[in-house]
Coordinates of C-alpha atoms and ligand atoms in Angstrom, one line a residue:
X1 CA 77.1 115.5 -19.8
X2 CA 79.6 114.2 -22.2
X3 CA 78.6 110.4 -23.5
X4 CA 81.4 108.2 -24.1
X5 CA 80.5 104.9 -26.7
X6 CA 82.4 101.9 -27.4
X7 CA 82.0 102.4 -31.5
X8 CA 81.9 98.8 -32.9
X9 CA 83.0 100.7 -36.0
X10 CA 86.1 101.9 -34.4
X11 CA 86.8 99.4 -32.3
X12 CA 87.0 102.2 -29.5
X13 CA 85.8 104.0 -26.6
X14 CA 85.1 107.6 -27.8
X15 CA 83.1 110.6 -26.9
X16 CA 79.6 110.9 -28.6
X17 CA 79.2 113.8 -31.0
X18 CA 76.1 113.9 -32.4
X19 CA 76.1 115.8 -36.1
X20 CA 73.0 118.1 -34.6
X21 CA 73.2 118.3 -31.3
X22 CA 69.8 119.3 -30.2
X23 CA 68.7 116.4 -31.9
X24 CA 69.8 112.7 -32.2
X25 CA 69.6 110.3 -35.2
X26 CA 69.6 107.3 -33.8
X27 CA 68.5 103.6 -35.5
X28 CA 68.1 100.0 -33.9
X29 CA 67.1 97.0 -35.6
X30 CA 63.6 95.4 -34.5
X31 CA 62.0 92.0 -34.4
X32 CA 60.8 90.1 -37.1
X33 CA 57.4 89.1 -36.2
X34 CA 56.4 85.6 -37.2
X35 CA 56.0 84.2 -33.6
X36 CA 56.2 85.4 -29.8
X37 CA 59.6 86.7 -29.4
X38 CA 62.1 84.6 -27.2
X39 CA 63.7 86.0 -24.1
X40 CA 67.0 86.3 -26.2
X41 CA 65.1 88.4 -28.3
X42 CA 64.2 90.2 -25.6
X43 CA 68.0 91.5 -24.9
X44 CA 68.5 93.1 -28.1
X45 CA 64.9 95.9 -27.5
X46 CA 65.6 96.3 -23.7
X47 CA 69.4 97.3 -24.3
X48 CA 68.1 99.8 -27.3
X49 CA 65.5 100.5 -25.1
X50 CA 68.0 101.8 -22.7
X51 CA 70.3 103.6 -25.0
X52 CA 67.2 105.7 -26.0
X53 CA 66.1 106.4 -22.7
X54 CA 69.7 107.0 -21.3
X55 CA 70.8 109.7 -24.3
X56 CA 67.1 111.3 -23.0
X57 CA 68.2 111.4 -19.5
X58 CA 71.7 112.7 -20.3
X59 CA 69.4 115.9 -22.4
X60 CA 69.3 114.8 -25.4
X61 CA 66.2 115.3 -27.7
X62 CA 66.2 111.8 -29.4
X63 CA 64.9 110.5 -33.1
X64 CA 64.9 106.9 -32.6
X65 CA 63.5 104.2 -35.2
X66 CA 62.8 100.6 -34.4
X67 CA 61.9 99.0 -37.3
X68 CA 59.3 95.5 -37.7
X69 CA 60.3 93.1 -40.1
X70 CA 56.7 92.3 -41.2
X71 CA 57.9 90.6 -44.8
X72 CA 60.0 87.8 -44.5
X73 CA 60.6 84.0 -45.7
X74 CA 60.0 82.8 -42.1
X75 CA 56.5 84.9 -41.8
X76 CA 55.6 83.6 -45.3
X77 CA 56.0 79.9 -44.2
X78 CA 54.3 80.2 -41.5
X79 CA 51.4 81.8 -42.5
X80 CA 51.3 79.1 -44.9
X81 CA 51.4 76.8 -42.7
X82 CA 48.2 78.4 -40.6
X83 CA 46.7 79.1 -44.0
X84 CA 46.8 82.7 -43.5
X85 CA 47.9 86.1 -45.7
X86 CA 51.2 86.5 -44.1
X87 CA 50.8 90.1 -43.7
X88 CA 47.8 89.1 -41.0
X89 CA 50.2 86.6 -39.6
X90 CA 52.7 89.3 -38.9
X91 CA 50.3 91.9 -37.9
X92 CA 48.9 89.4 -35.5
X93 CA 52.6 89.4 -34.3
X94 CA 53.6 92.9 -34.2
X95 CA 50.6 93.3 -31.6
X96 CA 51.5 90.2 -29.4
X97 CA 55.2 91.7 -29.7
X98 CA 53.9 95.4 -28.4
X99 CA 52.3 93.2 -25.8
X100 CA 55.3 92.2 -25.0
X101 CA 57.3 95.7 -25.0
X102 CA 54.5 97.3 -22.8
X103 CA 55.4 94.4 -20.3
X104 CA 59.1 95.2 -20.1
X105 CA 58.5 99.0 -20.2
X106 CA 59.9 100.0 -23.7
X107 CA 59.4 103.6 -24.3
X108 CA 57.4 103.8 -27.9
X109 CA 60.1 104.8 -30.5
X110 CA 59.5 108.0 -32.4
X111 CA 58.8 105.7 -35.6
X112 CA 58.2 101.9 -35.9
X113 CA 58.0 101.4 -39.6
X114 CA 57.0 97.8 -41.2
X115 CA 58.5 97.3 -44.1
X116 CA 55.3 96.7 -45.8
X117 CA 54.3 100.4 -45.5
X118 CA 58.1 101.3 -46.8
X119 CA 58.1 100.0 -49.9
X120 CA 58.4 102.7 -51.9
X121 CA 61.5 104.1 -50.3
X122 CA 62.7 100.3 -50.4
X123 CA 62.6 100.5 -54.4
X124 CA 63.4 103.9 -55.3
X125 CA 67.2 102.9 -53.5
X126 CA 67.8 99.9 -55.1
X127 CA 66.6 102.3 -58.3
X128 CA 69.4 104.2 -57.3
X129 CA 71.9 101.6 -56.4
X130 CA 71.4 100.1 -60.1
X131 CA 71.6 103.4 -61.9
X132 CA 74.5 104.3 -59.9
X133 CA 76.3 100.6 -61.2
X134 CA 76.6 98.9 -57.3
X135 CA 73.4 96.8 -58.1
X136 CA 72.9 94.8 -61.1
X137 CA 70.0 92.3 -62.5
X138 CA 70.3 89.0 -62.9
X139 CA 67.3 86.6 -63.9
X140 CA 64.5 88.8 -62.0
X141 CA 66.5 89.4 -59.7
X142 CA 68.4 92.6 -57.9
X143 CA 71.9 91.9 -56.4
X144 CA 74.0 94.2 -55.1
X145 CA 77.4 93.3 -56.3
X146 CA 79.8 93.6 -53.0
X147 CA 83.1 94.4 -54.7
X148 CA 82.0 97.5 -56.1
X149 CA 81.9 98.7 -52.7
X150 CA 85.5 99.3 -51.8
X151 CA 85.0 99.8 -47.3
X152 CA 83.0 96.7 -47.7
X153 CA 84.0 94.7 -44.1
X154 CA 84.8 97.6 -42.1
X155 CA 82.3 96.8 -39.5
X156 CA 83.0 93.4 -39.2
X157 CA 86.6 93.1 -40.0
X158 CA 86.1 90.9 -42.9
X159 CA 88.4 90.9 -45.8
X160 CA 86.3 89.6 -49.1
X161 CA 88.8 87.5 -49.8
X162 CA 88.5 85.8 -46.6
X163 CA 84.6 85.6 -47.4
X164 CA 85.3 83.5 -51.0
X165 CA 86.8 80.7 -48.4
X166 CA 83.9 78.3 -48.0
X167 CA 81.5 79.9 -50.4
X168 CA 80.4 77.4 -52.7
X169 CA 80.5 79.0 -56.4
X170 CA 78.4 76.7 -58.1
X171 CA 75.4 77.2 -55.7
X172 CA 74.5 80.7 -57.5
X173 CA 75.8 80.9 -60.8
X174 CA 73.6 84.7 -61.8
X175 CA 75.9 85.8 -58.9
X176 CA 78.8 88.1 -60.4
X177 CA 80.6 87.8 -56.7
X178 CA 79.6 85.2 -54.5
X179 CA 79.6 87.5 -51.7
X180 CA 76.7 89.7 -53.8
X181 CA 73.5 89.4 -52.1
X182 CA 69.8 90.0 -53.1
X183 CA 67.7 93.9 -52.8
X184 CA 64.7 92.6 -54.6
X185 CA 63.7 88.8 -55.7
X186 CA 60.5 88.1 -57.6
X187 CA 57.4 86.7 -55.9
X188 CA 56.8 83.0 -55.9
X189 CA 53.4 81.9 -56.7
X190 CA 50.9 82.6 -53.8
X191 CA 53.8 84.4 -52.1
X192 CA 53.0 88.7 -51.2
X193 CA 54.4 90.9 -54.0
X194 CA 54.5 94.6 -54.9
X195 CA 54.9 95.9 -58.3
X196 CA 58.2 97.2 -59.2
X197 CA 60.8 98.2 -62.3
X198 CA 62.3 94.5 -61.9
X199 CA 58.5 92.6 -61.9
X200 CA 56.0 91.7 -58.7
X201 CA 58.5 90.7 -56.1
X202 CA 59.5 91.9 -52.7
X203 CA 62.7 92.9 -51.3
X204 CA 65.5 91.4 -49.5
X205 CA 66.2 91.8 -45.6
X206 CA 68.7 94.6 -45.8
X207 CA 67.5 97.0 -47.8
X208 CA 65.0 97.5 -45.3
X209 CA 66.8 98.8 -42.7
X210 CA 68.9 101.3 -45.3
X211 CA 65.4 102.5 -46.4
X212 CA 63.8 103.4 -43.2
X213 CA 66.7 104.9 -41.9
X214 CA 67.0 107.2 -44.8
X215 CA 62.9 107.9 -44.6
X216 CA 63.1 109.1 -40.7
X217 CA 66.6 110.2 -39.9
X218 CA 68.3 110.9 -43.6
X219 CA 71.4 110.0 -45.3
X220 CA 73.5 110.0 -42.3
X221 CA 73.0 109.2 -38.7
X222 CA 74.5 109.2 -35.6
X223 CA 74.1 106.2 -34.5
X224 CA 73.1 102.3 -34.9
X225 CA 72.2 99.5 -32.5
X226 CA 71.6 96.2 -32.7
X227 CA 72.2 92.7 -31.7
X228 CA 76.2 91.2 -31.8
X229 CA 74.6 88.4 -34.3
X230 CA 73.5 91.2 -37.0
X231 CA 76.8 92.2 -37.1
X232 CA 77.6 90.2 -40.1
X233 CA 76.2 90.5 -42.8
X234 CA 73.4 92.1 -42.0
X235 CA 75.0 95.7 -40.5
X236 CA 78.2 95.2 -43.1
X237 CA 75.0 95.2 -46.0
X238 CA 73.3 97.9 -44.8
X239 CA 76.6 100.4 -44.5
X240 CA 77.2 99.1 -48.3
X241 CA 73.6 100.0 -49.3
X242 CA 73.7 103.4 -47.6
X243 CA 76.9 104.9 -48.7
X244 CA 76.9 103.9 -51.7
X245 CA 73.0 104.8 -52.2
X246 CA 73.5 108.1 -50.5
X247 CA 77.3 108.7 -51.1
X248 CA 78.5 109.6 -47.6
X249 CA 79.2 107.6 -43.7
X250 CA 76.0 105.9 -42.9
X251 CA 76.6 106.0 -39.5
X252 CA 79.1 107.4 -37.2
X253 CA 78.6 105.0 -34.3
X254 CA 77.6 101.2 -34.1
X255 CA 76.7 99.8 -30.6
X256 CA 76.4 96.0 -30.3
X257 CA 74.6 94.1 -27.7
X258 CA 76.2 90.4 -26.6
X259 CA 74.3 87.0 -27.0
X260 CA 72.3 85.5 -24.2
X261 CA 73.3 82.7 -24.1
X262 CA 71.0 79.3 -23.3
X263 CA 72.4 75.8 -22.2
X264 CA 75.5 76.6 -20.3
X265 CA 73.8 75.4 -17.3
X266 CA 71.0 73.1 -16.6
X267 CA 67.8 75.0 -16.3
X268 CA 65.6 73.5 -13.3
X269 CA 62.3 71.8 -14.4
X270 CA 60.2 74.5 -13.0
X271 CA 61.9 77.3 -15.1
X272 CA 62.4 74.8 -18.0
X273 CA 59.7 75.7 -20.4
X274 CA 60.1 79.4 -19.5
X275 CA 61.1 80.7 -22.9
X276 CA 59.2 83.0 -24.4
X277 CA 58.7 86.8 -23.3
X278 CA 54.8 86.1 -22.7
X279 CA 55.4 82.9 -20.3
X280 CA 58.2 84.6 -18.5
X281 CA 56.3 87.7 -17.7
X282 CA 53.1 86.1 -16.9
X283 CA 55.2 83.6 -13.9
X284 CA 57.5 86.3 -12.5
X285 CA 56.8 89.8 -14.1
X286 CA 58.4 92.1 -16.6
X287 CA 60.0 93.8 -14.2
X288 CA 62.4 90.9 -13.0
X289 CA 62.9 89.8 -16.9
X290 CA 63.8 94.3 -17.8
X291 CA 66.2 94.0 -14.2
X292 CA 67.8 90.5 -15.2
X293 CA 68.6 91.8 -19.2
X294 CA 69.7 95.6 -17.7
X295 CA 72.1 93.6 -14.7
X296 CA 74.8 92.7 -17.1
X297 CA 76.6 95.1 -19.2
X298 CA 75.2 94.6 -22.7
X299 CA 78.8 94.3 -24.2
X300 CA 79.5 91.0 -22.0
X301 CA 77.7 88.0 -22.9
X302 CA 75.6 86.4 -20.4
X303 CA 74.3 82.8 -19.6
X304 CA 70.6 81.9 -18.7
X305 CA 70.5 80.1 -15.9
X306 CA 68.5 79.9 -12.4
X307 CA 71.1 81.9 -11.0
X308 CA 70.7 85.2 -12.8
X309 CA 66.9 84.9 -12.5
X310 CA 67.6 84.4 -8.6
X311 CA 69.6 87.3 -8.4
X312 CA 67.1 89.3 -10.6
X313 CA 64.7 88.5 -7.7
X314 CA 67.4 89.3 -4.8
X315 CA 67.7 92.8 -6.4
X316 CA 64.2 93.4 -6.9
X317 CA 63.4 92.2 -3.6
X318 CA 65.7 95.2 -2.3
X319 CA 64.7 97.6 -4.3
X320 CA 60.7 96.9 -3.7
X321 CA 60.8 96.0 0.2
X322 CA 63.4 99.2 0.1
X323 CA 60.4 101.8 -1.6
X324 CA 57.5 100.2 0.7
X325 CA 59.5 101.0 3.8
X326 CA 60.9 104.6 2.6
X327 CA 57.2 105.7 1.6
X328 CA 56.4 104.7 5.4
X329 CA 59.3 107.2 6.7
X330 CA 58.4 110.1 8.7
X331 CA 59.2 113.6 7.9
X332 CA 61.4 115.5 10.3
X333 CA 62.5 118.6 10.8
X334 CA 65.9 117.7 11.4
X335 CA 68.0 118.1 7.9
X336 CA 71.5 115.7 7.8
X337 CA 73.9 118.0 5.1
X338 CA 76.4 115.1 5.4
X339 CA 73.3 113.1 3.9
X340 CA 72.3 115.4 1.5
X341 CA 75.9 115.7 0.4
X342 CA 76.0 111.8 -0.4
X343 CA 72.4 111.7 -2.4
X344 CA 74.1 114.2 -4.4
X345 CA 77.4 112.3 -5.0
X346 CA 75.7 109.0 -5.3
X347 CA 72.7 110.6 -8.3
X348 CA 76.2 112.1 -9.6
X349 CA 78.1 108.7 -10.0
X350 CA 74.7 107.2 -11.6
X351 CA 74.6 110.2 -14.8
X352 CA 78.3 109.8 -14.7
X353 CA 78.2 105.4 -15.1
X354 CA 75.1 105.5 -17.5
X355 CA 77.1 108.3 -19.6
X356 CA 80.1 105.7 -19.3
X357 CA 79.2 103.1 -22.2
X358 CA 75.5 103.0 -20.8
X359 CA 76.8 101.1 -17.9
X360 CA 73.5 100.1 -15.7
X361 CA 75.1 97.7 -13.9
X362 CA 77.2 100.3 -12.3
X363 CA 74.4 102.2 -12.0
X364 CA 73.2 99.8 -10.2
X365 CA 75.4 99.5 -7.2
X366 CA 75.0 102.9 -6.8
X367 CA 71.2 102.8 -6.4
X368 CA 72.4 100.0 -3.8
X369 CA 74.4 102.6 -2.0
X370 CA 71.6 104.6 -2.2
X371 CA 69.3 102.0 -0.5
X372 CA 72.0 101.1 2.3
X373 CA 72.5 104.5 3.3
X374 CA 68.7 105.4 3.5
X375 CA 68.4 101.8 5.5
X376 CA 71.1 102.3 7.9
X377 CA 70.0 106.0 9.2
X378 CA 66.8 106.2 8.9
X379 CA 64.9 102.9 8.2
X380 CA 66.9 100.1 10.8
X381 CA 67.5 102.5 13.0
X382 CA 65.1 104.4 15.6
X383 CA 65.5 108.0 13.8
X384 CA 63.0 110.5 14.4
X385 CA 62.4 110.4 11.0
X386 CA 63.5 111.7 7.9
X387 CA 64.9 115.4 6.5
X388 CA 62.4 116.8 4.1
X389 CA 65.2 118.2 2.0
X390 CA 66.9 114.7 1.9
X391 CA 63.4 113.1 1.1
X392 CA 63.3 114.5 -1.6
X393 CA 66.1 113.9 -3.2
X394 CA 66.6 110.6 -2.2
X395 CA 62.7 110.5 -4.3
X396 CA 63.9 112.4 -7.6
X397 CA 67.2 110.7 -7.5
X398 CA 64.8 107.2 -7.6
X399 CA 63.0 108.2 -10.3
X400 CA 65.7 109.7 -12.2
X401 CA 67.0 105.9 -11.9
X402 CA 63.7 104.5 -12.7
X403 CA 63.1 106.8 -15.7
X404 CA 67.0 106.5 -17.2
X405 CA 66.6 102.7 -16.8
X406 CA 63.0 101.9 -17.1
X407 CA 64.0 99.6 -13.9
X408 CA 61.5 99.9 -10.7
X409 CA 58.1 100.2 -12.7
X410 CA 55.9 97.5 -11.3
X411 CA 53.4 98.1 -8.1
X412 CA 55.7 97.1 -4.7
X413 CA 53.4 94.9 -3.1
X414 CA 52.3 92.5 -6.3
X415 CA 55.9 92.3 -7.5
X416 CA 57.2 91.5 -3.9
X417 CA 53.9 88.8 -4.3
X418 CA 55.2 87.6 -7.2
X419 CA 58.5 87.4 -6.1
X420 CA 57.9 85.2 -3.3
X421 CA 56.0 82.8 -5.6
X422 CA 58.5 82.2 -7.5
X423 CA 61.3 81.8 -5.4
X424 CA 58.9 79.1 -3.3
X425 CA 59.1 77.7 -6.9
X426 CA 62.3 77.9 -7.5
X427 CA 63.6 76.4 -3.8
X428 CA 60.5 73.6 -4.1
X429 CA 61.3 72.3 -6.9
X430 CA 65.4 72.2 -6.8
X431 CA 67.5 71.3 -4.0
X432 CA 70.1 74.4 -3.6
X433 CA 73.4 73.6 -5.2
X434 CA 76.5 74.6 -2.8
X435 CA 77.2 77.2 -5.1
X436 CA 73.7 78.8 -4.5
X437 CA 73.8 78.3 -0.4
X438 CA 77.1 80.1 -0.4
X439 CA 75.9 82.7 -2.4
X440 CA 72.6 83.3 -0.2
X441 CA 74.9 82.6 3.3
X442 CA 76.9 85.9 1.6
X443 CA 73.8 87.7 0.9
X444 CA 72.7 86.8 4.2
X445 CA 75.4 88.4 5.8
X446 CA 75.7 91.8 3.7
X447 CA 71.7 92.6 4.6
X448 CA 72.6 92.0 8.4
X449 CA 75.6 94.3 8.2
X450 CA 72.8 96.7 6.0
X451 CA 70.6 96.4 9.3
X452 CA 68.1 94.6 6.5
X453 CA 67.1 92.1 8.9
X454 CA 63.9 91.7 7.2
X455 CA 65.5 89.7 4.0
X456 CA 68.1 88.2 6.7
X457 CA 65.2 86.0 8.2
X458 CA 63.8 85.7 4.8
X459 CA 67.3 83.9 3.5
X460 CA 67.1 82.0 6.6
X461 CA 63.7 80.8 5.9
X462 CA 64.8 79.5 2.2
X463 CA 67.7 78.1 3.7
X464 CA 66.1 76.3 6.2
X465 CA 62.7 75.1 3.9
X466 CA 65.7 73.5 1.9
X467 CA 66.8 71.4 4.7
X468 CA 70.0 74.0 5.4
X469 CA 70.7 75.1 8.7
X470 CA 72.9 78.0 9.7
X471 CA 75.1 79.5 12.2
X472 CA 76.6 82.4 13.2
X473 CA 79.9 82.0 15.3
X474 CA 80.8 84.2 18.0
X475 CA 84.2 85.0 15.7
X476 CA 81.5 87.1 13.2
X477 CA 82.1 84.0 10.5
X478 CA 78.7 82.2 9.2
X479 CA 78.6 78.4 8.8
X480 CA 76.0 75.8 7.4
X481 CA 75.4 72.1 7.3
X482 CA 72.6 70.2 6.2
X483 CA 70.1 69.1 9.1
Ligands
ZN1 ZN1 68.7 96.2 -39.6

């Protein structure tokens, strides 16, 4: 099936053509690892996560490198700090972050270099950069000189003449541009250095990217992901370090994910402190964290608040309390074509919305459609049971989901556990804003019409533990009050 992207580069929706296309070249910037990652971190390696496991589903055979940042100023003050080498600190941290990707069911990338171990690949291009006059050295130091790049900005936009505005001159005066920035700088006392043509030093942050890039996929690739905040100058550096290293396109498409975005709403005390990947997952699951990051398309921005984490929950409830009850479904004799037909459509309409600018959100409501349909005929109602033909489609279409998404991964029964912990957390420790009653009152009222009556009481329950009381008029409306 035909993959359409919205190419940052181009600023446009456009079919995916991969160079080779038995084989895609595709690159996505990782995590530095000086501490546990941050649940905004978190965006950036599910959404990669997802392209690589979506172009799979679609057919593709897939090259995909996710790189660690294991040498960095951060990692080298904190190590300080601990009073430990920093390449321990950041090992220590590249297996607390694995820790972390296991939980929210990343797929292992075909290579997850460290920039310590690419090194030589780092210097032998900036070799080439000076030789070839876009680099130049100034006082121990490798910069690459920005003008001498003519496409420099393409990515971003950015005119360099717009980028002198604000740059103060006299901070760097080795600078030729003050746009040029650093490929190698030389080690400070009791910092980590490798030997090099330019004296013991270590490189800059960009380079590293351009390097392992050209190590595992070559001089050009098909595409690039990462978050919207690399953008600039990070993505606009490496595109200047590549082509001109390497003397063609770096890379024909750019995906960016959006920001998550923290402090647009009040976070309830209970979920508060909840901000790291580990404390998250160890109160509510990977699952719900994968489902909340994957329920937004990654090209809007979204807000943490209790309300996505609620509906994370809503959704996963369905979904689990769906998959208990369908594994507990009869088998009949009796096939339903008409039903057949509409699995069909709806595993159609998924390939065809995940093809669609990876959209899993749309992908989404058609799992739901999936759900409601298998609900209304066979689990509400008193069927005789269910088609084995239709069984089993209705069980490869759910793990076609599960494995084009890496949603639906955790055991049933201790997710729908951990579920109910947390929203006696969440409803004990907050009173329900209006907002979230009227949202519930509407939830309410679809899983009735869904026959889900299950998840209706449930609602009810919440509502009622939270001092709201509910009625349902004889007109078919729903109204609450307070007790
Ligand atoms: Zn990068």
């Amino acid at each position: 099936m035909d993959i359409f992207i919205n190419n940052s580069l181009t600023k446009k929706k456009e079919k995916f053509v991969p160079q080779d296309k038995d084989l895609i070249k595709f690159y996505s910037c990782g995590p530095t690892t000086y501490d546990f990652l941050h649940v905004g971190n978190a965006r950036a390696l599910v959404v990669g996560d997802l392209i690589y496991r979506i172009l799979l589903a679609e057919g593709y055979k897939v090259n995909f490198v996710r790189n660690f940042t294991d040498v960095d100023d951060k990692i080298i003050e904190r190590a300080a700090k601990e009073g430990v080498d920093p390449l321990v600190h950041s090992q220590r941290f590249i297996e607390e972050c694995q820790k972390d990707m296991k939980s929210l069911n990343l797929l292992t990338p075909t290579h997850s270099p460290k920039v310590s171990d690419t090194m030589n690949e780092i210097i032998e291009m900036i070799e080439v950069l000076v030789a070839k006059g876009y680099a130049y050295v100034a006082e121990g130091e490798v910069l690459f000189n920005v003008p001498s790049f003519k496409d420099y900005g393409k990515l971003s936009r950015k005119k360099l003449e717009d980028l002198q505005h604000g740059i103060r001159v006299d901070v760097d005066a080795k600078k030729k541009h003050p746009s040029d920035f650093v490929l190698w700088k030389p080690a400070k006392p009791g910092e980590p250095a490798w030997k090099s043509p330019w004296g013991p030093g270590r490189p800059g942050w960009h380079i590293e990217c351009s390097a392992m890039a050209k190590k595992f996929l070559g001089d050009h690739i098909d595409l690039h992901h990462g978050g919207i905040d690399l953008m600039f100058p990070h993505h606009e550096n490496e595109i200047a370090q590549s082509e001109c290293a390497n003397g063609c396109t770096f890379s024909n498409n750019w995906c960016h994910n959006e920001f998550l975005n923290f402090g647009a709403e009040k976070m309830s005390k209970s979920l508060g402190n909840v901000i790291t990947i580990r404390a998250f997952v160890e109160s509510y699951g990977g699952e719900v964290l994968r489902h909340l990051l994957s329920s937004v398309h990654y090209r809007s921005k979204m807000e943490w608040s209790d309300g996505v984490i609620e509906r994370a929950l809503s959704d996963i409830e369905r979904i689990h309390l769906f998959l208990l009850e369908f594994s507990k479904l009869k088998t009949s004799n009796k096939e339903t074509p008409a039903n057949i037909e509409e699995v069909k459509k709806i595993r159609k309409n998924i390939l065809n919305e995940l093809a669609n600018d990876f959209n899993v959100p749309g992908a989404l409501a058609e799992l739901f459609n999936l759900i409601r349909l298998i609900n209304r005929e066979y689990i509400a109602s008193s069927s005789e049971g269910i088609g084995q033909k239709l069984k089993e489609s209705t069980m490869e279409l759910l793990s076609l989901m599960a494995a084009s998404t890496g949603l639906i991964y955790e055991n049933p029964q201790e997710i729908l556990d951990k579920v109910g912990q947390a929203r006696k957390k969440i409803s004990g420790s907050d009173n329900l804003t209006e907002e979230k009653i009227s949202s519930l009152v509407a939830e309410r009222k679809e899983a009735r019409i869904s026959r889900d009556f299950k998840r209706s009481d449930e609602i009810r329950n919440i509502l009622q533990d939270s001092g709201v009381e509910i009625k349902d008029n004889p007109d078919g409306t729903t109204t609450w009050s307070y007790k």
